């Protein structure tokens, strides 16, 4: 005899709940996808940029090979490369057009020296070396990347807040749906209590109901969410600058988003239980 | 037939001292109740319509707390009874409600099985067995699968009675249990109560059929103006 004493499946007030949960899950999935994608993108920036600096030497009579030698001997430096003049000229291509047509020898191009630092090393040695040589400038990605990092961090925070708001709204929806189901089933619930059902027994029925609705809604929202994240980040990487190369959630991130229906179902189960127990306790 | 028995401690099954009950902020519908139900006793509860019979039964089956006064049930003070322990006490009390309170979306048989199901202490095969037996006993084998809305008043009453006795309660409360059945079925149901009482169940039957106490000779609890007056009904 496995019939349910409570006919919750036929409860009209819960018909829309899965779709509301689905919409909120979609929002939550996209927010999480954004947060995770930004996290791996900024991690990527950090890896690529923090150990790489460029020395820019204004045209003049600096002895470049001697400078390269000097820098290479520094403790912090792992690799050094003097960029060939043609390569530097090519960087100007966006402004000058096809450099092959231009006599680059006439251009006052600076000399560029790429310096790769040992992991964890900082630029203080290097800065000391060039401190009194005004023709040499040290370009570090950190300088212009820092505000972008801050911006990405802010965007991540916003994404997390949105995800949390979505989960909070799912809890609220569950509370309302559970309350109205309980009101609709009041007579049955009262009778069950009178013949000796413990509050936990009744709560379990509502829990299962909440779990089923939320699991369905969670899946219905998360699957399109995953698809949106996949295509949106792929599109951004394709047409965006190299800066966006890392814009995709990590494997752990993808898995966490995929687990969203379970998390939503657990949240709804727990919320339904607490709601029912609280309401039942208020009336002996 | 009535035993003046008590449980081991000599304490009555139910005791009320100076109990009153009001609904919300209304006037007291029950007041100054002093009542003892000895284990194994059988009482009729009478009184005019609106005298408070159903209200008194609702106190006895713990669906309401008294607004004032002391009440002990099965040796527990109800005043400081934690809510989470109430269900266990309720399982030892069988109730036949005046309006039956059957669940319309369940079959007769499923309705009867409910108390055992919510008690969570028996496997479903055993429950089915007991239910079959009891359904047969109240003469509803043909209607076991029917839903309450398709049953006659008397049939519903018998489902309600079967549900009240299925968990072998120590205390059985019945509100007008013979109100909807013909004389013959009424007698049959009364014989069922007498039988259960002889097996040790304490019974209170609310009725405004004053011929019942006369015929069965059990003591009478008479409600008037929300107060109890003990009268002995016939040859006790
Ligand atoms: N839930 C309730 N809320 C407010 N008042 C109630 C409630 N139930 C009963 N009453 C009032 O309490 C009084 C006693 O009612 P109760 O149902 O106990 O009488 P009764 O003796 O069982 O009557 P009957 O023989 O008609 O069944 C009545 O005046 C009734 O109006
Ligand atoms: Mg009544």
Coordinates of C-alpha atoms and ligand atoms in Angstrom, one line a residue:
Chain A
X1 CA 0.0 0.0 0.0
X2 CA 2.3 2.7 -1.2
X3 CA -0.3 5.4 -1.9
X4 CA 0.5 8.7 -0.5
X5 CA -1.8 10.0 2.2
X6 CA -1.2 13.5 1.0
X7 CA -2.3 14.1 -2.6
X8 CA 0.5 16.6 -3.2
X9 CA 0.9 15.8 -6.8
X10 CA -2.5 17.1 -7.5
X11 CA -1.9 20.3 -5.7
X12 CA -2.6 23.1 -8.2
X13 CA -0.5 25.7 -6.3
X14 CA 2.7 23.7 -7.1
X15 CA 2.1 23.5 -10.9
X16 CA 4.3 26.6 -11.6
X17 CA 7.0 25.9 -9.1
X18 CA 9.2 23.8 -11.3
X19 CA 9.2 26.5 -14.0
X20 CA 10.1 29.3 -11.5
X21 CA 12.8 27.1 -10.1
X22 CA 14.0 26.4 -13.7
X23 CA 14.3 30.1 -14.5
X24 CA 16.1 30.8 -11.2
X25 CA 18.4 27.8 -11.8
X26 CA 19.2 29.1 -15.3
X27 CA 20.1 32.4 -13.8
X28 CA 22.2 30.8 -11.1
X29 CA 24.0 28.5 -13.6
X30 CA 24.9 31.5 -15.9
X31 CA 26.1 33.5 -12.9
X32 CA 28.3 30.7 -11.7
X33 CA 29.6 30.1 -15.2
X34 CA 30.5 33.8 -15.4
X35 CA 32.2 33.7 -12.0
X36 CA 34.2 30.5 -12.8
X37 CA 35.2 31.7 -16.3
X38 CA 36.4 35.0 -14.9
X39 CA 38.3 33.1 -12.2
X40 CA 40.2 31.0 -14.7
X41 CA 40.8 33.9 -17.0
X42 CA 42.4 36.0 -14.3
X43 CA 44.4 33.1 -13.1
X44 CA 45.6 32.7 -16.7
X45 CA 46.6 36.4 -16.8
X46 CA 48.6 36.0 -13.6
X47 CA 50.5 33.0 -14.9
X48 CA 51.4 34.6 -18.2
X49 CA 52.1 38.1 -17.1
X50 CA 53.6 38.2 -13.7
X51 CA 57.0 36.7 -14.6
X52 CA 57.4 38.7 -17.8
X53 CA 58.6 42.2 -18.2
X54 CA 59.9 44.2 -21.1
X55 CA 62.8 46.7 -21.1
X56 CA 62.2 49.4 -23.6
X57 CA 65.4 51.3 -24.6
X58 CA 64.9 54.6 -26.4
X59 CA 66.9 55.0 -29.6
X60 CA 70.3 56.3 -28.9
X61 CA 73.7 55.0 -28.5
X62 CA 73.1 52.5 -25.7
X63 CA 75.2 49.4 -26.0
X64 CA 72.4 46.9 -26.2
X65 CA 74.5 43.6 -26.1
X66 CA 76.2 44.9 -23.0
X67 CA 72.9 45.7 -21.3
X68 CA 71.6 42.2 -22.3
X69 CA 74.7 40.7 -20.7
X70 CA 74.3 42.7 -17.5
X71 CA 70.6 41.9 -17.1
X72 CA 71.2 38.2 -17.9
X73 CA 73.6 38.0 -15.0
X74 CA 70.9 39.1 -12.5
X75 CA 69.8 36.4 -10.0
X76 CA 66.1 36.9 -10.7
X77 CA 66.3 36.5 -14.5
X78 CA 65.8 33.1 -16.1
X79 CA 65.7 34.1 -19.8
X80 CA 66.4 37.2 -21.9
X81 CA 65.8 38.0 -25.5
X82 CA 66.5 41.0 -27.5
X83 CA 63.7 41.3 -30.0
X84 CA 64.9 41.6 -33.6
X85 CA 64.2 45.0 -35.1
X86 CA 61.8 43.5 -37.7
X87 CA 59.7 42.0 -35.0
X88 CA 59.4 45.4 -33.3
X89 CA 58.5 47.0 -36.6
X90 CA 55.9 44.4 -37.1
X91 CA 54.2 45.4 -33.8
X92 CA 53.6 48.7 -35.5
X93 CA 51.8 47.2 -38.4
X94 CA 48.4 48.2 -37.2
X95 CA 49.5 51.8 -37.4
X96 CA 51.9 51.8 -40.3
X97 CA 50.3 49.3 -42.6
X98 CA 52.5 46.6 -44.3
X99 CA 55.9 47.3 -42.8
X100 CA 57.5 45.6 -45.8
X101 CA 56.7 48.7 -47.7
X102 CA 58.3 51.0 -45.2
X103 CA 61.9 51.6 -44.7
X104 CA 62.0 50.7 -41.1
X105 CA 65.6 51.8 -40.8
X106 CA 64.3 55.3 -40.9
X107 CA 62.0 54.8 -37.9
X108 CA 63.2 55.7 -34.5
X109 CA 62.2 52.4 -33.1
X110 CA 63.1 51.5 -29.5
X111 CA 65.0 48.4 -28.7
X112 CA 62.8 45.8 -26.9
X113 CA 64.3 43.3 -24.5
X114 CA 62.0 40.6 -23.2
X115 CA 63.0 39.4 -19.8
X116 CA 61.5 36.3 -18.2
X117 CA 61.9 36.2 -14.4
X118 CA 62.3 33.1 -12.3
X119 CA 59.1 32.0 -10.7
X120 CA 58.4 34.0 -7.6
X121 CA 61.2 36.5 -8.3
X122 CA 60.4 40.2 -8.4
X123 CA 61.6 43.1 -10.4
X124 CA 63.5 45.0 -7.7
X125 CA 67.0 43.9 -8.9
X126 CA 66.1 45.0 -12.4
X127 CA 64.7 48.3 -11.3
X128 CA 67.8 49.0 -9.3
X129 CA 69.9 48.3 -12.3
X130 CA 68.2 50.8 -14.6
X131 CA 67.4 53.3 -11.9
X132 CA 69.7 56.0 -13.1
X133 CA 69.4 55.3 -16.8
X134 CA 66.5 57.4 -18.1
X135 CA 66.6 56.0 -21.6
X136 CA 65.5 52.6 -20.3
X137 CA 61.9 52.0 -19.2
X138 CA 60.6 48.9 -17.6
X139 CA 57.2 47.8 -18.9
X140 CA 55.5 45.3 -16.7
X141 CA 52.1 43.8 -17.5
X142 CA 51.1 44.2 -13.9
X143 CA 50.8 47.9 -14.3
X144 CA 48.0 47.9 -16.8
X145 CA 46.6 44.5 -15.8
X146 CA 46.0 45.5 -12.2
X147 CA 42.9 47.5 -12.9
X148 CA 41.6 44.8 -15.2
X149 CA 42.1 42.3 -12.5
X150 CA 40.2 44.5 -10.1
X151 CA 37.4 44.8 -12.7
X152 CA 37.2 41.1 -13.2
X153 CA 37.2 40.6 -9.5
X154 CA 34.3 42.9 -9.1
X155 CA 32.4 41.2 -11.9
X156 CA 33.0 37.9 -10.2
X157 CA 31.7 39.2 -6.9
X158 CA 28.6 40.4 -8.7
X159 CA 28.2 37.0 -10.3
X160 CA 28.4 35.3 -7.0
X161 CA 25.9 37.7 -5.5
X162 CA 23.5 36.9 -8.3
X163 CA 24.0 33.2 -7.8
X164 CA 23.3 33.6 -4.1
X165 CA 20.2 35.7 -4.8
X166 CA 18.9 33.0 -7.2
X167 CA 19.4 30.3 -4.5
X168 CA 17.7 32.5 -2.0
X169 CA 14.8 33.0 -4.3
X170 CA 14.5 29.3 -4.8
X171 CA 14.3 28.9 -1.1
X172 CA 11.5 31.6 -0.9
X173 CA 9.6 29.9 -3.7
X174 CA 9.9 26.6 -1.9
X175 CA 8.6 28.2 1.3
X176 CA 5.6 29.7 -0.4
X177 CA 4.8 26.5 -2.3
X178 CA 5.1 24.4 0.8
X179 CA 3.0 26.8 2.8
X180 CA 0.2 26.8 0.3
X181 CA 0.4 23.0 -0.2
X182 CA 0.1 22.7 3.6
X183 CA -2.9 25.0 3.7
X184 CA -4.6 23.1 0.9
X185 CA -3.9 19.8 2.7
X186 CA -4.7 21.1 6.1
X187 CA -7.5 18.7 6.8
X188 CA -5.5 15.7 5.8
X189 CA -2.5 16.9 7.8
X190 CA -4.7 17.5 10.8
X191 CA -6.1 14.0 10.5
X192 CA -2.7 12.4 10.1
X193 CA -1.6 14.1 13.3
X194 CA -4.7 13.0 15.2
X195 CA -4.1 9.4 14.4
X196 CA -0.5 9.7 15.6
X197 CA 1.7 10.9 12.7
X198 CA 4.8 12.6 14.0
X199 CA 5.7 16.0 12.5
X200 CA 8.7 14.4 10.9
X201 CA 6.5 11.9 9.1
X202 CA 4.4 14.7 7.6
X203 CA 7.4 16.8 6.8
X204 CA 9.0 13.9 4.9
X205 CA 6.0 13.8 2.5
X206 CA 6.4 17.5 1.8
X207 CA 10.2 17.1 1.5
X208 CA 9.8 14.5 -1.2
X209 CA 7.4 16.7 -3.0
X210 CA 9.8 19.7 -2.8
X211 CA 12.7 17.5 -3.9
X212 CA 10.8 16.3 -7.0
X213 CA 9.7 19.7 -8.1
X214 CA 13.1 21.3 -7.5
X215 CA 15.1 18.5 -9.1
X216 CA 12.9 18.8 -12.2
X217 CA 13.2 22.6 -12.2
X218 CA 16.9 22.5 -11.5
X219 CA 17.6 20.2 -14.5
X220 CA 15.3 22.2 -16.8
X221 CA 17.3 25.3 -15.9
X222 CA 20.8 24.1 -15.6
X223 CA 21.0 22.2 -18.9
X224 CA 20.3 25.3 -21.0
X225 CA 22.5 27.2 -18.6
X226 CA 25.5 25.0 -19.4
X227 CA 24.8 25.4 -23.2
X228 CA 24.6 29.2 -22.9
X229 CA 27.9 29.3 -20.9
X230 CA 29.7 27.1 -23.4
X231 CA 28.7 29.1 -26.4
X232 CA 29.0 32.5 -24.8
X233 CA 32.5 31.9 -23.6
X234 CA 33.5 30.3 -26.8
X235 CA 32.3 33.2 -28.8
X236 CA 34.1 35.7 -26.5
X237 CA 37.3 33.8 -26.9
X238 CA 37.0 33.5 -30.6
X239 CA 36.4 37.2 -31.4
X240 CA 38.0 38.7 -28.4
X241 CA 41.6 39.7 -27.7
X242 CA 44.2 37.3 -26.4
X243 CA 43.3 38.6 -23.1
X244 CA 40.1 36.5 -23.2
X245 CA 42.0 33.2 -23.9
X246 CA 41.3 31.8 -20.5
X247 CA 37.6 32.7 -20.4
X248 CA 36.0 29.4 -19.7
X249 CA 35.2 27.6 -16.4
X250 CA 37.8 25.1 -15.1
X251 CA 36.8 21.5 -15.1
X252 CA 35.9 21.8 -11.4
X253 CA 33.8 24.8 -12.4
X254 CA 31.9 22.9 -15.1
X255 CA 31.3 20.0 -12.6
X256 CA 30.0 22.4 -9.9
X257 CA 27.5 24.0 -12.4
X258 CA 26.4 20.5 -13.5
X259 CA 25.8 19.6 -9.9
X260 CA 23.4 22.6 -9.5
X261 CA 20.2 20.5 -9.9
X262 CA 21.3 18.4 -6.9
X263 CA 22.2 21.4 -4.9
X264 CA 18.9 23.1 -5.7
X265 CA 17.0 19.8 -4.8
X266 CA 18.8 19.6 -1.5
X267 CA 18.1 23.3 -0.7
X268 CA 14.4 22.7 -1.6
X269 CA 14.2 19.6 0.5
X270 CA 15.7 21.2 3.5
X271 CA 13.6 24.3 3.1
X272 CA 10.4 22.4 2.8
X273 CA 11.3 20.4 5.9
X274 CA 12.0 23.4 8.0
X275 CA 8.9 25.2 6.7
X276 CA 6.6 22.3 7.6
X277 CA 8.1 21.6 11.0
X278 CA 7.9 25.3 11.9
X279 CA 4.3 25.6 10.9
X280 CA 3.3 22.3 12.6
X281 CA 5.1 23.2 15.7
X282 CA 3.2 26.5 15.9
X283 CA 0.0 24.5 16.2
X284 CA -0.1 21.6 18.6
Chain B
X1 CA -18.6 -6.1 33.3
X2 CA -16.9 -2.9 34.2
X3 CA -13.6 -3.3 36.0
X4 CA -12.7 -0.8 38.6
X5 CA -9.2 -1.5 37.4
X6 CA -6.3 0.9 37.1
X7 CA -2.8 0.4 35.8
X8 CA -0.1 -0.9 38.0
X9 CA 0.3 2.4 39.9
X10 CA -3.4 2.6 40.7
X11 CA -3.6 5.8 38.6
X12 CA -6.6 6.3 36.3
X13 CA -5.9 6.3 32.6
X14 CA -7.1 9.9 32.3
X15 CA -7.6 12.4 35.1
X16 CA -8.8 16.0 34.8
X17 CA -8.8 18.6 37.6
X18 CA -10.7 21.8 37.2
X19 CA -10.3 21.8 33.4
X20 CA -11.7 24.5 31.2
X21 CA -11.7 24.9 27.4
X22 CA -12.4 27.9 25.3
X23 CA -12.1 28.4 21.5
X24 CA -10.0 31.4 20.8
X25 CA -11.2 34.3 22.8
X26 CA -14.8 32.9 23.1
X27 CA -16.5 31.9 26.3
X28 CA -15.5 28.7 28.0
X29 CA -17.5 25.8 26.4
X30 CA -16.2 23.5 29.1
X31 CA -15.6 24.5 32.7
X32 CA -14.6 23.1 36.0
X33 CA -14.3 19.5 34.7
X34 CA -13.3 16.9 37.2
X35 CA -13.1 13.6 35.6
X36 CA -11.3 10.2 36.1
X37 CA -11.4 7.4 33.6
X38 CA -10.2 4.2 35.2
X39 CA -8.4 1.7 33.0
X40 CA -10.9 -0.7 31.5
X41 CA -13.9 1.5 32.2
X42 CA -16.8 2.2 29.8
X43 CA -18.7 5.5 29.9
X44 CA -21.4 7.1 27.9
X45 CA -21.1 10.8 27.4
X46 CA -24.4 12.5 27.0
X47 CA -25.7 16.1 26.7
X48 CA -27.7 18.3 24.5
X49 CA -26.5 19.2 21.1
X50 CA -23.9 21.9 21.6
X51 CA -23.3 20.9 25.2
X52 CA -19.6 20.2 24.5
X53 CA -19.4 16.5 24.0
X54 CA -17.2 16.7 20.9
X55 CA -15.1 19.3 22.7
X56 CA -14.5 17.1 25.6
X57 CA -13.5 14.2 23.3
X58 CA -11.1 16.6 21.6
X59 CA -9.4 17.1 24.9
X60 CA -9.3 13.4 25.5
X61 CA -7.7 12.6 22.2
X62 CA -5.2 15.3 22.7
X63 CA -6.1 17.4 19.7
X64 CA -6.6 20.4 22.0
X65 CA -4.9 21.5 25.1
X66 CA -7.1 22.6 28.0
X67 CA -7.3 26.3 28.4
X68 CA -6.8 25.8 32.1
X69 CA -6.7 23.1 34.7
X70 CA -4.6 19.9 35.1
X71 CA -4.9 16.9 32.9
X72 CA -3.0 13.7 33.1
X73 CA -3.2 11.1 30.3
X74 CA -1.5 7.7 30.6
X75 CA 0.4 9.1 33.6
X76 CA 1.8 12.1 31.8
X77 CA 1.0 15.7 32.7
X78 CA -0.2 17.4 29.6
X79 CA 0.8 20.8 30.7
X80 CA 4.5 20.1 30.4
X81 CA 4.3 17.5 27.6
X82 CA 6.8 18.3 24.9
X83 CA 4.9 18.5 21.5
X84 CA 7.2 15.9 20.0
X85 CA 6.0 13.3 22.4
X86 CA 2.3 13.8 21.8
X87 CA 2.1 11.7 18.6
X88 CA 3.2 8.6 20.6
X89 CA 0.5 9.1 23.1
X90 CA -2.1 9.7 20.3
X91 CA -1.3 6.3 18.8
X92 CA -2.6 4.7 22.0
X93 CA -6.0 6.5 21.5
X94 CA -8.5 5.5 18.9
X95 CA -11.0 8.0 17.8
X96 CA -14.3 7.7 15.8
X97 CA -15.0 11.3 14.7
X98 CA -18.6 12.5 14.5
X99 CA -17.9 13.5 10.9
X100 CA -15.7 10.4 10.3
X101 CA -12.8 12.4 8.7
X102 CA -11.9 9.8 6.1
X103 CA -9.5 10.7 3.3
X104 CA -11.5 10.8 0.1
X105 CA -8.6 10.0 -2.2
X106 CA -7.8 6.8 -0.4
X107 CA -9.8 3.5 -0.5
X108 CA -11.7 2.2 2.5
X109 CA -8.9 -0.2 3.1
X110 CA -6.2 2.4 2.9
X111 CA -8.1 4.6 5.3
X112 CA -8.3 1.8 7.8
X113 CA -4.5 1.1 7.5
X114 CA -3.5 4.7 8.1
X115 CA -2.8 4.6 11.9
X116 CA -0.5 1.6 11.4
X117 CA 1.2 3.3 8.5
X118 CA 1.9 6.5 10.3
X119 CA 3.2 4.7 13.4
X120 CA 5.9 3.3 11.1
X121 CA 6.4 0.2 13.3
X122 CA 5.0 -2.6 11.1
X123 CA 5.9 -3.9 7.6
X124 CA 3.2 -3.4 5.0
X125 CA 2.5 -7.2 4.6
X126 CA 1.5 -7.4 8.2
X127 CA -0.5 -4.3 7.9
X128 CA -2.4 -5.6 4.9
X129 CA -3.2 -8.8 6.9
X130 CA -4.6 -7.0 9.9
X131 CA -6.6 -4.6 7.6
X132 CA -8.2 -7.5 5.7
X133 CA -9.3 -9.1 8.9
X134 CA -10.8 -6.0 10.4
X135 CA -12.5 -5.0 7.1
X136 CA -14.1 -8.3 7.1
X137 CA -15.1 -8.0 10.7
X138 CA -17.0 -4.8 10.1
X139 CA -18.6 -6.3 7.1
X140 CA -17.0 -4.2 4.4
X141 CA -15.1 -6.8 2.3
X142 CA -17.2 -5.9 -0.8
X143 CA -16.3 -2.2 -0.4
X144 CA -12.6 -2.5 0.6
X145 CA -11.5 -0.8 -2.6
X146 CA -14.2 1.8 -2.7
X147 CA -13.5 5.5 -1.9
X148 CA -15.4 7.2 0.9
X149 CA -17.5 9.5 -1.3
X150 CA -19.1 6.4 -2.8
X151 CA -19.9 4.8 0.5
X152 CA -23.1 5.1 2.5
X153 CA -23.1 6.9 5.8
X154 CA -23.2 3.7 7.7
X155 CA -20.4 2.2 5.7
X156 CA -18.3 5.3 6.3
X157 CA -19.0 5.0 9.9
X158 CA -17.8 1.4 9.9
X159 CA -14.6 2.4 8.1
X160 CA -14.0 5.1 10.7
X161 CA -14.5 2.6 13.5
X162 CA -12.2 0.1 11.9
X163 CA -9.6 2.8 11.6
X164 CA -10.1 3.7 15.3
X165 CA -9.5 0.2 16.6
X166 CA -6.9 -1.1 14.2
X167 CA -3.9 -0.2 16.4
X168 CA -5.5 -1.8 19.5
X169 CA -5.7 1.5 21.4
X170 CA -5.8 1.6 25.2
X171 CA -8.4 4.3 25.0
X172 CA -11.2 4.4 22.5
X173 CA -13.3 7.5 21.9
X174 CA -16.4 7.4 19.7
X175 CA -18.5 10.4 18.8
X176 CA -22.0 9.3 17.9
X177 CA -20.8 6.0 16.5
X178 CA -24.3 4.7 16.0
X179 CA -25.8 7.9 14.7
X180 CA -25.9 6.9 11.0
X181 CA -26.8 3.3 11.1
X182 CA -30.0 1.3 11.5
X183 CA -30.9 -0.3 14.8
X184 CA -29.4 -3.7 13.8
X185 CA -26.0 -2.3 12.7
X186 CA -26.1 -0.1 15.8
X187 CA -26.4 -3.1 18.0
X188 CA -23.6 -4.8 16.1
X189 CA -21.3 -1.9 16.6
X190 CA -22.2 -1.7 20.3
X191 CA -21.3 -5.4 20.7
X192 CA -18.0 -4.6 19.1
X193 CA -17.3 -1.9 21.7
X194 CA -18.4 -4.2 24.5
X195 CA -16.1 -6.9 23.2
X196 CA -13.1 -4.5 23.0
X197 CA -13.9 -3.3 26.5
X198 CA -13.9 -6.8 27.8
X199 CA -10.4 -7.2 26.3
X200 CA -9.3 -4.2 28.4
X201 CA -9.9 -1.1 26.2
X202 CA -11.1 1.9 28.1
X203 CA -14.1 3.4 26.2
X204 CA -16.0 6.6 26.0
X205 CA -19.0 6.9 23.7
X206 CA -20.6 10.3 23.1
X207 CA -24.3 10.1 22.1
X208 CA -27.5 11.9 22.4
X209 CA -29.4 8.7 22.1
X210 CA -30.4 8.4 25.7
X211 CA -31.8 4.9 25.3
X212 CA -28.2 3.5 24.9
X213 CA -27.0 4.0 28.4
X214 CA -30.3 2.6 29.6
X215 CA -29.8 -0.5 27.6
X216 CA -26.2 -1.1 28.4
X217 CA -26.0 0.0 31.9
X218 CA -22.6 1.7 31.8
X219 CA -22.0 4.9 33.9
X220 CA -23.0 8.2 32.4
X221 CA -21.1 11.4 32.1
X222 CA -23.6 14.1 31.5
X223 CA -22.7 17.5 30.1
X224 CA -24.8 20.5 30.8
X225 CA -23.8 24.1 30.3
X226 CA -20.2 23.0 29.9
X227 CA -20.2 21.2 33.3
X228 CA -20.1 17.5 34.1
X229 CA -22.6 15.8 36.3
X230 CA -21.8 12.2 37.2
X231 CA -24.9 10.0 37.0
X232 CA -24.9 6.3 37.1
X233 CA -26.8 4.9 34.1
X234 CA -29.0 2.1 35.1
X235 CA -27.6 -1.0 36.6
X236 CA -23.9 -0.4 36.8
Ligands
LIG1 N1 -13.8 24.8 16.5 C1 -14.7 25.5 17.2 N2 -14.5 26.9 17.3 C2 -15.4 27.6 18.0 N3 -16.4 27.1 18.7 C3 -16.6 25.8 18.7 C4 -15.8 24.9 17.9 N4 -16.2 23.7 18.1 C5 -17.3 23.8 18.9 N5 -17.5 25.0 19.3 C6 -18.6 25.5 20.2 O1 -18.5 24.7 21.4 C7 -19.7 24.3 21.9 C8 -19.7 22.8 22.1 O2 -19.6 22.2 20.8 P1 -19.5 20.7 20.6 O3 -19.2 20.3 19.2 O4 -18.5 20.2 21.6 O5 -20.9 20.2 21.1 P2 -21.5 18.7 21.0 O6 -22.0 18.4 22.4 O7 -20.6 17.8 20.4 O8 -22.8 18.9 20.1 P3 -23.4 17.8 19.1 O9 -24.2 16.9 19.9 O10 -24.3 18.7 18.2 O11 -22.4 17.2 18.3 C9 -20.7 24.8 20.9 O12 -21.3 26.0 21.4 C10 -20.0 25.1 19.6 O13 -20.5 26.2 19.0
LIG2 MG1 -20.5 16.7 18.7

